[in-house]
XYZ file of C-alpha atoms in Angstrom:
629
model
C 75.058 -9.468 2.434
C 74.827 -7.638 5.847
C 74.278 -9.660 8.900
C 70.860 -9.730 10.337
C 69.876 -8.342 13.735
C 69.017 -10.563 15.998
C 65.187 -10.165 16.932
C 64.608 -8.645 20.329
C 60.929 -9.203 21.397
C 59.726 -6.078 23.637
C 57.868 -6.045 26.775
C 54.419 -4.606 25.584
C 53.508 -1.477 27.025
C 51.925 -1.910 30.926
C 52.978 -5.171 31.179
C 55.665 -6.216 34.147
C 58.297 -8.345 32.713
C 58.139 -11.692 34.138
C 61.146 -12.195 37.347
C 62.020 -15.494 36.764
C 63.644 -15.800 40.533
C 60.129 -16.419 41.568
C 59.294 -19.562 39.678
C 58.250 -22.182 41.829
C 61.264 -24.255 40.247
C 64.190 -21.206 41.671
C 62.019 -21.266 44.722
C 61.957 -24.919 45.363
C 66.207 -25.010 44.671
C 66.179 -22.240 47.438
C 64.044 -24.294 49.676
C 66.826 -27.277 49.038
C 69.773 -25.469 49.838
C 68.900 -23.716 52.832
C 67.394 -26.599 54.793
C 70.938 -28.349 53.655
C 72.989 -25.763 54.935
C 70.778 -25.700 58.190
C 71.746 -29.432 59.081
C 75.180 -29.208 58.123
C 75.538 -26.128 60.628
C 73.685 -27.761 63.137
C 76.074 -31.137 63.081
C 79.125 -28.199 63.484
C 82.038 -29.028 65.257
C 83.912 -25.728 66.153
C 87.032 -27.139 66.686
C 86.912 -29.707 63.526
C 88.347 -32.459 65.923
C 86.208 -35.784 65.757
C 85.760 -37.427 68.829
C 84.266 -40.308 70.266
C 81.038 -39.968 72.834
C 81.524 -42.033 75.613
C 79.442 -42.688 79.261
C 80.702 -40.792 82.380
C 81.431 -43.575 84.498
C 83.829 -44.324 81.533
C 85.431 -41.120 81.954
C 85.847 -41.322 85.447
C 86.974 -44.822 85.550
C 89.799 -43.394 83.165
C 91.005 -41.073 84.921
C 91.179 -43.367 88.333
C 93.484 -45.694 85.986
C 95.819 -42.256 85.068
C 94.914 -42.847 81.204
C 93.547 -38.582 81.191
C 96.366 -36.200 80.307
C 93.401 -33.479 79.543
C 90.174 -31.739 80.074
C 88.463 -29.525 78.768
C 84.840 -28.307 79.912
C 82.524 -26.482 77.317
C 79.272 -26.252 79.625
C 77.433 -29.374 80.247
C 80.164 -31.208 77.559
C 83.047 -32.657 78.564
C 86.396 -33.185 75.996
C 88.860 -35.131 77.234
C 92.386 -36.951 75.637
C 93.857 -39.975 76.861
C 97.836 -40.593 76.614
C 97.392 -42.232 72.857
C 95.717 -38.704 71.801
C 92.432 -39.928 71.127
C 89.387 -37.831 71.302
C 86.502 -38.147 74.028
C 83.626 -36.606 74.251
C 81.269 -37.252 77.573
C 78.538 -34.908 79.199
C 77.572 -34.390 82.655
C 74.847 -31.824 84.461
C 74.230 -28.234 83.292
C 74.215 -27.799 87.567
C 77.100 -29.837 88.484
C 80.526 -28.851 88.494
C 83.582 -30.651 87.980
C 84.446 -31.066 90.900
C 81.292 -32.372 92.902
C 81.315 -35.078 89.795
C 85.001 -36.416 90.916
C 84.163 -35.916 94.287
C 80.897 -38.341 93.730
C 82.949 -40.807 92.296
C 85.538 -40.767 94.449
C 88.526 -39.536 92.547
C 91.740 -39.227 94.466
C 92.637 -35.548 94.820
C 96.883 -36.336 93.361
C 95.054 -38.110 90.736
C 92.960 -34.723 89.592
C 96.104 -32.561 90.031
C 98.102 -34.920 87.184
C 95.643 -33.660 84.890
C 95.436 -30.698 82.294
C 91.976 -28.946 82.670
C 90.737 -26.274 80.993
C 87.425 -24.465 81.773
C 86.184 -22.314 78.586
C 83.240 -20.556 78.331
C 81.321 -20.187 75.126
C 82.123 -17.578 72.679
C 79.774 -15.057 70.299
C 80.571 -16.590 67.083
C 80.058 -19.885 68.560
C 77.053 -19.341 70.008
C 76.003 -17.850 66.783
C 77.171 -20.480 64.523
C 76.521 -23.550 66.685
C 72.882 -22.816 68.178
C 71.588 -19.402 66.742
C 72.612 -19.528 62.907
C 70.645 -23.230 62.414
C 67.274 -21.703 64.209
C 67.275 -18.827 62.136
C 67.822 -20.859 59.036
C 65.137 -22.840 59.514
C 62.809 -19.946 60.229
C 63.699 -18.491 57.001
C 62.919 -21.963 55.632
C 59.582 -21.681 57.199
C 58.810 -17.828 56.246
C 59.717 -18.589 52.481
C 57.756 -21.817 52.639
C 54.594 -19.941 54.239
C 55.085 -16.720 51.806
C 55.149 -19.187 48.650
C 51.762 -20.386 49.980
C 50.255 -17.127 50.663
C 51.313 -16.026 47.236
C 49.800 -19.004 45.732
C 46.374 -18.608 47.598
C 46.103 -15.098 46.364
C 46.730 -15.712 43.180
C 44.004 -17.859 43.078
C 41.673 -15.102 44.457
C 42.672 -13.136 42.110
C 41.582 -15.630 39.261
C 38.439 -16.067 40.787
C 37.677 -12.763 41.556
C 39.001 -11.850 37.281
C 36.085 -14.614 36.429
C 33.998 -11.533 34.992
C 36.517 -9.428 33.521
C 35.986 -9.766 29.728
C 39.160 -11.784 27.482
C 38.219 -9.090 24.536
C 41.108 -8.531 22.998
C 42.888 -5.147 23.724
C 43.416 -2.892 20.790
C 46.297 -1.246 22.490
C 48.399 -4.193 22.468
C 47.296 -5.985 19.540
C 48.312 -2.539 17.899
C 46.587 -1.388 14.689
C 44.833 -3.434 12.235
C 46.439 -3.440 9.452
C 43.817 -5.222 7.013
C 41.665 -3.598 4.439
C 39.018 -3.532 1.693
C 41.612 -4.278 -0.394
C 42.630 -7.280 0.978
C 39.129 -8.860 0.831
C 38.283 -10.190 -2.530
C 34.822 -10.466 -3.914
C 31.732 -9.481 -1.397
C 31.216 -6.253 -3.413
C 27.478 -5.960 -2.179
C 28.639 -6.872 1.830
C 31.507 -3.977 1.092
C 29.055 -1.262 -0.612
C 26.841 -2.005 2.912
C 29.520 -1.486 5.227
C 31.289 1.232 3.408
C 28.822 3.113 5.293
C 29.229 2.493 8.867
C 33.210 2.859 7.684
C 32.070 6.657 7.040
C 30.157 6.897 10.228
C 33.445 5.647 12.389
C 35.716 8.425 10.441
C 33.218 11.558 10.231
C 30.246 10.896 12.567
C 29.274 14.661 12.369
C 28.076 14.256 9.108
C 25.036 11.909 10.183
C 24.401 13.964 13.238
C 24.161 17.226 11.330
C 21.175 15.151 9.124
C 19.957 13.368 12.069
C 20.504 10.121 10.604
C 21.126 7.095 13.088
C 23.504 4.486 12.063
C 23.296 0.898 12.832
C 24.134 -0.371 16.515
C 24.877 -3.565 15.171
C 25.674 -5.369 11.864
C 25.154 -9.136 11.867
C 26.864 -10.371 9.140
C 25.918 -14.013 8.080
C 26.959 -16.584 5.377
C 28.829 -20.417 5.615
C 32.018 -21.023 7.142
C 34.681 -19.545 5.164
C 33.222 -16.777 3.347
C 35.205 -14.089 5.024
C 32.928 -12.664 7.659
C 35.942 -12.333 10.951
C 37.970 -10.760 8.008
C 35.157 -8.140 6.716
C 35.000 -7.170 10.126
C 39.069 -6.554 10.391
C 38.914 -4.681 7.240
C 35.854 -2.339 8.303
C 38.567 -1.482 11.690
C 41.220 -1.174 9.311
C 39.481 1.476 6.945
C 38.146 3.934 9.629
C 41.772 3.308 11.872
C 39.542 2.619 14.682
C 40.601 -0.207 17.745
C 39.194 -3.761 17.000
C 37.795 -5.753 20.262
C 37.510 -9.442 19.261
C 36.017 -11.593 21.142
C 34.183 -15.186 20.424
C 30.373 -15.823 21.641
C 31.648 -19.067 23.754
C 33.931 -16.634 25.775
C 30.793 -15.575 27.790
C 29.787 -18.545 28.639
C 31.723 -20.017 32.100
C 30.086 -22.815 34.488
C 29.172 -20.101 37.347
C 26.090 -17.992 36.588
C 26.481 -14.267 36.087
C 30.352 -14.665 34.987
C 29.092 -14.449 31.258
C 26.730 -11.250 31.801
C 30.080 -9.985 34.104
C 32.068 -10.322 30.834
C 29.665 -8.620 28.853
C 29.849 -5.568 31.058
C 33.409 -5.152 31.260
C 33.587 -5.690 27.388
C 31.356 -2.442 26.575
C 32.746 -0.490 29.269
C 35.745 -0.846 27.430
C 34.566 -0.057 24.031
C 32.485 2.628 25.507
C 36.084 4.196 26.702
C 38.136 3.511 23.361
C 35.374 4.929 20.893
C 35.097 5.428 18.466
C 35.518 1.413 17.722
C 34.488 -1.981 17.078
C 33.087 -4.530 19.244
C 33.447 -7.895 17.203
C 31.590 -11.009 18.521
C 32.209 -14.211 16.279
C 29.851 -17.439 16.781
C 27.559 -15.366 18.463
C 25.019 -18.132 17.857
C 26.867 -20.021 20.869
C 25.221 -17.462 23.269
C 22.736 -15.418 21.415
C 20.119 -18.545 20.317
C 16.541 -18.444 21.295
C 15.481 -17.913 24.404
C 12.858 -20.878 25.857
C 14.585 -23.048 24.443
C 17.015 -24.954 27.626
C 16.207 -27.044 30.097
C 17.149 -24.450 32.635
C 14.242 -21.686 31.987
C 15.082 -17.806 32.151
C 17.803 -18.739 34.526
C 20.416 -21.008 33.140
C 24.154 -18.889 32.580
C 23.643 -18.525 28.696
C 20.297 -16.870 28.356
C 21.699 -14.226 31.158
C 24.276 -13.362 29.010
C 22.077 -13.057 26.251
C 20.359 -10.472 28.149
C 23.265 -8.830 29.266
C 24.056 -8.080 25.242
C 20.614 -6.748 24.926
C 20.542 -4.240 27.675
C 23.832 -3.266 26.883
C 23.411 -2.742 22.882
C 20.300 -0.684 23.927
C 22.393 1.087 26.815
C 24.348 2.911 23.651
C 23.404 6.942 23.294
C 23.278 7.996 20.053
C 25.867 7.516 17.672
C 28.492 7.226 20.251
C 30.796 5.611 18.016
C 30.856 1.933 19.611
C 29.745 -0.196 16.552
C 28.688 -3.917 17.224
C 29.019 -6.271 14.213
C 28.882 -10.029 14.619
C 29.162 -13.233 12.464
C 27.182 -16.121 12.406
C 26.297 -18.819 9.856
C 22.890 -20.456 11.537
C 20.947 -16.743 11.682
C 18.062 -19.306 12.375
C 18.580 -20.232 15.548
C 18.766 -16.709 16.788
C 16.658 -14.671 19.172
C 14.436 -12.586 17.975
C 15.321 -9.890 20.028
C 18.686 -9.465 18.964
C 17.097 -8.611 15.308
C 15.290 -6.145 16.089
C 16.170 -2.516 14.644
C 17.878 -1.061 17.575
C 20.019 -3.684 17.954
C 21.228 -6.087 15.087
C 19.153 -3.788 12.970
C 21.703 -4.212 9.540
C 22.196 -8.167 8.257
C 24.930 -8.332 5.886
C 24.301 -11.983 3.624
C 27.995 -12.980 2.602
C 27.808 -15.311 0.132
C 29.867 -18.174 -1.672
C 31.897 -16.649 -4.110
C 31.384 -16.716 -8.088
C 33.614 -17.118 -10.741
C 35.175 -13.808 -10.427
C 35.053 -13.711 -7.312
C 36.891 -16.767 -6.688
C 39.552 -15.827 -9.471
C 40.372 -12.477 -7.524
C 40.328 -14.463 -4.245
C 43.228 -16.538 -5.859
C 45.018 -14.006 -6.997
C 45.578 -12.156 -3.420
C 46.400 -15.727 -2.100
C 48.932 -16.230 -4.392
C 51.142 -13.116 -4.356
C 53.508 -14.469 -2.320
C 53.685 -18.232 -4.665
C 55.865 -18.230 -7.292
C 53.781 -19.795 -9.588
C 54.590 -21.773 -12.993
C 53.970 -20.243 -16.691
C 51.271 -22.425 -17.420
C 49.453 -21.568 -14.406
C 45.631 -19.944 -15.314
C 44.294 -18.974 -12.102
C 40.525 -18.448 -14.072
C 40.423 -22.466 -15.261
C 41.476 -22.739 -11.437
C 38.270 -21.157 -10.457
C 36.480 -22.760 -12.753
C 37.601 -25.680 -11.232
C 36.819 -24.955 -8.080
C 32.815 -23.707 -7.680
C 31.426 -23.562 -4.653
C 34.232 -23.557 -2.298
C 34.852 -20.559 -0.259
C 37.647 -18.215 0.384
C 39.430 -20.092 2.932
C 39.047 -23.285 0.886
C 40.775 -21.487 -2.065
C 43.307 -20.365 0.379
C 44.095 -23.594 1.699
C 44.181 -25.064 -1.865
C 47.236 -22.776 -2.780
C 49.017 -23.483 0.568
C 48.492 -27.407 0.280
C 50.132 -26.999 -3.776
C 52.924 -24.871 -2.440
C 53.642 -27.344 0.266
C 53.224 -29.818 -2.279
C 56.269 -28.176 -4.381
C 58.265 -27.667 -1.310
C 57.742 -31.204 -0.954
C 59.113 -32.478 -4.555
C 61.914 -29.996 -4.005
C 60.665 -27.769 -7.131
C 60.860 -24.066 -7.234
C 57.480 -22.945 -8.505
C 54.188 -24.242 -8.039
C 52.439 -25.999 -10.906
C 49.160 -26.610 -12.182
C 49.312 -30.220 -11.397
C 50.475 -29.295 -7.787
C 47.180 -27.385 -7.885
C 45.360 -30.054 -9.362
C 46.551 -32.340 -6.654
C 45.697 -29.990 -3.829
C 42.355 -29.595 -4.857
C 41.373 -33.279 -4.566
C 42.917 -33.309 -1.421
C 40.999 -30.386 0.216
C 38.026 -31.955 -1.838
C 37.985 -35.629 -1.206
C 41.030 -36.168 0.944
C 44.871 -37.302 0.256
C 45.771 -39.556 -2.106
C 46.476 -43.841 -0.412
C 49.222 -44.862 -3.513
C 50.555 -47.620 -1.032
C 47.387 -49.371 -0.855
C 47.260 -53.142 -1.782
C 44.909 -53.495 -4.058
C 43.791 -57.185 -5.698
C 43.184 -57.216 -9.619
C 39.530 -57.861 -9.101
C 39.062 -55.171 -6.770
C 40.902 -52.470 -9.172
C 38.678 -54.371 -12.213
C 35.110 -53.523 -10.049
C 36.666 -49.924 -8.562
C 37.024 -49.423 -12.868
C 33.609 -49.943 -14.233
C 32.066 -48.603 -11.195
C 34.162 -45.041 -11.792
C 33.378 -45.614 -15.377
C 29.596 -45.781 -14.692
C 29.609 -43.042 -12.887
C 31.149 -40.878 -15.408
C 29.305 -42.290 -18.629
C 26.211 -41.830 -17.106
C 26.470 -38.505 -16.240
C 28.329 -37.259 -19.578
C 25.643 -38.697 -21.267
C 22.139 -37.751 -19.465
C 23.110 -34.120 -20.073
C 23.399 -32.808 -16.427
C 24.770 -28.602 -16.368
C 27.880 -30.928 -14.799
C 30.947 -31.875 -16.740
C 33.247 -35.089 -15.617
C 36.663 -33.231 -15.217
C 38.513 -36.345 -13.878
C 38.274 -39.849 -13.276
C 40.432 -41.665 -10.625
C 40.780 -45.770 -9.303
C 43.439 -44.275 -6.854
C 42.142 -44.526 -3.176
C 41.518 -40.826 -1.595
C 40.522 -40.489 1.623
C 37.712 -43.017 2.680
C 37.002 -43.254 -1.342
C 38.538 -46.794 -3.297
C 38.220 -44.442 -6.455
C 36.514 -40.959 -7.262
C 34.841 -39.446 -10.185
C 34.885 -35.386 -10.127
C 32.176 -33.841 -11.693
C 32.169 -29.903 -11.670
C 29.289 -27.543 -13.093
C 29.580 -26.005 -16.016
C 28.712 -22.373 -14.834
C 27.227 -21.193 -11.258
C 24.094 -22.165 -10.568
C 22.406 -21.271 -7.065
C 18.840 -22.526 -8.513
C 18.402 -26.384 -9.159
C 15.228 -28.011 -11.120
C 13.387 -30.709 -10.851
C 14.872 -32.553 -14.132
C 18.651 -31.393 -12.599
C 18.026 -33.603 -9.537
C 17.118 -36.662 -11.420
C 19.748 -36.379 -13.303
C 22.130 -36.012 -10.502
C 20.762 -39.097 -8.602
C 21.043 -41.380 -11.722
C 24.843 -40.234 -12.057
C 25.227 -41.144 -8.495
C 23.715 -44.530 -9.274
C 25.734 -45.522 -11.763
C 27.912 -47.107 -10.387
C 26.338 -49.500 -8.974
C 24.128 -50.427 -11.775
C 27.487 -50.784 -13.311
C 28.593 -53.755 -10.599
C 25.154 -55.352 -11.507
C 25.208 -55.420 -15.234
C 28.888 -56.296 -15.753
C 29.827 -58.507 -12.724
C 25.750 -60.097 -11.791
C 26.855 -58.721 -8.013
C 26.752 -55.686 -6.124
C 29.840 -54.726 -3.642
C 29.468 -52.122 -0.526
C 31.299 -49.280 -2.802
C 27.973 -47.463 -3.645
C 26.840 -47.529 -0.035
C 27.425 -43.747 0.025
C 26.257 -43.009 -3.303
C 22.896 -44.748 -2.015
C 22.703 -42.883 1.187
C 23.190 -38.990 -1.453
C 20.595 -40.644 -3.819
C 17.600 -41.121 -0.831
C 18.631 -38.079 0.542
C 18.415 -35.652 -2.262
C 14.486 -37.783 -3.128
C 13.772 -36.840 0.396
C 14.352 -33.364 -0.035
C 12.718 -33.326 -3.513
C 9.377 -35.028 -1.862
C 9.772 -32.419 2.231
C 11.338 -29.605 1.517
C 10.920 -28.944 -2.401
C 7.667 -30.156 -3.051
C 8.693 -31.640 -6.540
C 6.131 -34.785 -6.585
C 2.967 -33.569 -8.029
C 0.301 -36.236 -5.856
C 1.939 -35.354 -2.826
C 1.072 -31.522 -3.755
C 2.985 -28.081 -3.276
C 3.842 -28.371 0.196
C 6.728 -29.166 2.392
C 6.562 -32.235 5.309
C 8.456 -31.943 8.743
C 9.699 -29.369 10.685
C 13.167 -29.387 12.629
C 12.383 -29.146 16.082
C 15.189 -26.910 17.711
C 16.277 -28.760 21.104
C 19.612 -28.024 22.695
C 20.699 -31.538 23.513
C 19.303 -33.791 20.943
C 20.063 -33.473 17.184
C 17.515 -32.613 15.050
C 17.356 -35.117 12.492
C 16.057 -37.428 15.565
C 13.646 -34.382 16.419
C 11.975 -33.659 13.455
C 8.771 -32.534 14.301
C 5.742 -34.555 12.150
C 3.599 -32.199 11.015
C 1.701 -35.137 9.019
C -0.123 -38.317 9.296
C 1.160 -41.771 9.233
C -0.496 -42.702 6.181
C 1.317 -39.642 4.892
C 4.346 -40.598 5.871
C 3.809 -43.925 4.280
C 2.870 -41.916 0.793
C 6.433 -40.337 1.139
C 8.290 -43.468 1.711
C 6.437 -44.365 -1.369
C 7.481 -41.387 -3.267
C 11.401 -41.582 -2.210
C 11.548 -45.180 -3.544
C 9.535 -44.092 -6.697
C 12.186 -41.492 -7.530
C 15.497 -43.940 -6.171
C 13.765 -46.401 -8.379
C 13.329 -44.458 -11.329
C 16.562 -42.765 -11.373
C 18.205 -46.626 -11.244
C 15.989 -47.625 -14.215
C 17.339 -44.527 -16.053
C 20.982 -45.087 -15.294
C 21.241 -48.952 -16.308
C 19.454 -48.213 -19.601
C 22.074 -45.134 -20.394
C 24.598 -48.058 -19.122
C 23.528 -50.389 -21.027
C 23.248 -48.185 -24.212
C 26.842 -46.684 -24.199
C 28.297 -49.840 -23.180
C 31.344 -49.648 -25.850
C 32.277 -46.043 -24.302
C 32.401 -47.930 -20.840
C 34.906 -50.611 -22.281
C 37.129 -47.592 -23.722
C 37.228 -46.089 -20.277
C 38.178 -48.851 -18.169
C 40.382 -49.965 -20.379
C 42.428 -47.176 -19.986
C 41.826 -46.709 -16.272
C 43.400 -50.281 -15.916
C 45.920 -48.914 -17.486
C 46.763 -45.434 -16.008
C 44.347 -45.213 -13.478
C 43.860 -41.741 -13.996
C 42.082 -39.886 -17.155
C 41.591 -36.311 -17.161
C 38.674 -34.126 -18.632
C 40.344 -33.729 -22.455
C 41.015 -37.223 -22.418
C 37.468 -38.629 -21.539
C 35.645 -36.342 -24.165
C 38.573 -38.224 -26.879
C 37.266 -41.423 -25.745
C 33.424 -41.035 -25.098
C 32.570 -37.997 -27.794
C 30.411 -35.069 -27.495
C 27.737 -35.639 -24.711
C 24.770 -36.102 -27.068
C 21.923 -35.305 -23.890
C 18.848 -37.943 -23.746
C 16.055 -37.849 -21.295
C 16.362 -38.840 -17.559
């Protein structure tokens, strides 16, 4: 095989490459070095001879005993050598001469004359290396010092003064976007709406000529997951057009006007690249009601908010700057950005159905070598009501899975595996667990499943589990049969009576009742409490829903629910919760109690392999015969 090229990243186009010589680490060395050389010049000896500093009456009283053979005078320093050749070193006054100092001491003339002395005045390179070449090192230590500084103070002005340029992403060096309508599964309806303002971006002339108006701005909502950041990639991949991304948080900064600043700079941008896209994701985190803070019309988010809406009604007509932004609470919104003019199209992306979810699997596994047995359609049957990126992540976490057991294509029990992990979390097969524990986790599991199989719910039991996952001591999966959005009445009941059966089963079989069902307690009230507020399902408490949220920014809202009934009200719903919990217990232990034998055959063989499988439970428990909740 030919040898690969090494990868070369490039320098983006007007970007400066980055000179590493000025990293404060090279500039710190340089710092180092020169003050180093500066006090080694400035300890220079010229003459490399060491000597010894001594006093002048030492050096005169040395020469009165004849112990001087020379002298040499460098300005106000004094060498001198004795007979032994030693080294002296002595100063006197810049003023005085030689001579006036022996004459002060009184040095015999014949004495003077005996000695060698040498007067020698100071040369250039001397002078420059013994006093000039230390001062101008240390300047330059100071000027680079004081230049580092400056450079660092302006480069904070320069942050603070970018505070209100706008982090949108540039289109010219992201490059183009290379994602399209063919790369989104499902979302036919969302596609057939924005096929439109796809048309618009590539042949605007043809709405003109009609004097139709296209959309300023498509808000496209639906849970986290669905697709909505990549609907918006594939609408700038279709019409070739550059993509500005940008998230709603990204306006908001802790000084006021930097978030209005941002918005600004962002449309003068798009305004200059249009025909484009302007995408804004989360733009609930700056586009919520206004009214609503503690800091009135002038706190930094609701400016921003303005900001958008002056802008988005700024745009001429049609001039080819399209706004489209993602959100999944479209409740807590300001009105004003809905209004036609602005936000004007609303694009609902919803979960994806069967189909859906089988041609979602299939683009996420092109690149997954995947086993013969492996039916991607009993994989989204499998998987209802999970969204596109928790499909996605269910292939990655079976392929890592394989790479994991060292296998070379990824099977349908990898699969299998990852979907319980993205569902209910990873698998704890080290856990210590006691025989009595395993023995209660068993019928509990068991109760759950019987119960369920048995009242006739539109759910099927496709696996039962005493193996620990995630914050679970043992699981039972229960999938519907076919998607459902609409729920009854007699589906609810159902539902909470599966959920309690497992801990009728810890009552009837062990006379006790463990902390296992605490969660299975806390679903049960809360799907009676939205039967009796929000779905009006008990008849004496009549068609009509109890409690509004009340929308405040720094308190949650379940402990601001705003009571739009009385007390004794409230006391009929706490009445009417317990009447359904209550009711749906009665209905589980007597299903429990009835199919008793098919609980034995269960835990038996949980006890024994700890995991059964859909195909195996129907062998052991028969056809679901449905009774009455």
């Amino acid at each position: 095989m030919p040898a690969k090229k090494p990868h070369h990243a490039k320098t983006p186009k007007g970007r400066k490459p980055s000179v590493s010589m000025l990293s404060p680490r090279n500039i710190l060395y340089t710092l180092v070095i020169i003050l180093v050389v500066g006090s080694l010049l400035s300890s220079l000896n010229v003459d490399g001879t060491k000597s010894e500093t001594v006093g002048v009456s030492t050096f005169v009283e040395r020469i009165k005993a004849g112990e001087v053979t020379k002298v040499t005078v460098e300005g106000e320093k004094v060498k001198f050598t004795d007979k032994f050749d030693a080294s002296f070193t002595t100063e006197k006054e810049g003023t005085q001469s030689l001579t006036e100092l022996f004459d002060n001491y009184g040095v015999p003339t014949q004495t003077v004359q005996a000695i060698d002395i040498t007067i020698k005045n100071n040369s250039m390179r001397e002078i420059i290396l013994v006093r000039l070449l230390p001062t101008v090192f240390l300047a330059l230590m100071i000027g680079v010092l004081a230049w580092f500084m400056i450079r660092q103070v302006q480069g904070a002005q320069n942050r603070a003064m970018s505070f209100g340029q706008s982090s949108g992403r540039d289109p010219q060096v992201q490059g183009k976007v290379n994602v399209t309508f063919n790369d989104v599964a499902g979302a036919y309806e969302a596609k057939e709406e924005l096929a439109e303002i796809v048309e618009f971006l590539k042949s605007p002339k043809k709405f003109d000529d009609l004097g139709a108006k296209i959309p300023k701005g498509v808000l496209m909502m639906g849970r986290p997951g669905t697709g909505k950041t990549l609907l918006a990639r594939a609408i700038a991949g279709e019409a070739s057009v550059p993509f500005f991304h940008i998230s709603g948080s990204e306006f908001v900064e802790m000084f006021v006007g930097v978030g209005a600043s941002r918005v600004r700079e962002l449309f003068m941008k798009a305004q200059k690249a249009a025909p484009c896209i302007v995408f804004i994701d989360e733009i609930d985190a700056v586009g919520r009601q206004r009214g609503a803070g503690v800091g009135g019309g002038h706190d930094e988010r609701e400016q921003t908010l303005n900001q958008i809406l002056v802008e988005m009604d700024g745009f001429e007509k049609n001039n080819g700057v399209i706004v489209i932004a993602a959100t999944n609470r479209p409740d807590v919104l300001d009105p004003a950005l809905l209004r036609p003019g602005r936000f004007d199209r609303q694009v609902m992306i919803d979960l994806p159905d069967l189909r859906e979810r089988e041609e979602i699997l299939n683009i996420h596994a092109k690149n997954k070598p995947l086993a013969k047995d492996v039916d991607l359609k009993v994989i989204a049957q499998r998987t209802s009501g999970l969204a596109g990126a928790d499909l996605e992540n269910i292939l990655n976490e079976a392929a890592i899975l394989t790479v994991r057991e060292n296998k070379k294509a990824v099977t349908n029990e990898m699969i299998r595996e990852a979907i319980e992990k993205v569902l209910i979390g990873p698998a704890r097969k080290n856990r210590l667990v006691s025989d009595k524990e395993k023995k209660i986790t068993a019928y509990h599991e068991a109760g759950h499943a019987v119960v369920g199989h048995f009242l006739g719910s539109n759910d099927d039991v496709h696996k039962i589990s005493i193996i620990a996952r995630g914050r679970a001591g043992g699981y039972t999966l229960k999938l519907p049969r076919e998607d459902n959005r609409m729920q009854s009445r007699s589906d609810f009941v159902s539902d909470m009576a599966m959920m309690l059966g497992g801990r009728v089963a810890e009552d009837v079989v062990f006379s006790d009742i463990t902390t296992g069902a605490s969660d299975d307690l806390q679903k049960a009230t809360g799907l009676a409490k939205a039967m009796v507020k929000r779905f009006g399902m008990v008849d004496e408490l009549g068609p009509r829903t109890y409690g509004k949220p009340d929308e405040m920014v720094f308190l949650g809202r379940e402990l601001h629910e705003r009571m739009d009934y009385s007390d004794a009200t409230a006391e009929r719903i706490d009445e009417a919760v317990r009447r359904l919990v209550k009711t749906a217990e009665a209905t589980a232990r007597r299903i429990f109690i009835e199919r008793r034998k098919e609980v034995e055959k269960v835990v038996e063989v949980l006890l024994k392999e700890e995991t059964i499988e859909k195909e195996r439970f129907e062998e052991l428990v028969g056809v679901a015969q449905p009774q009455p909740a």
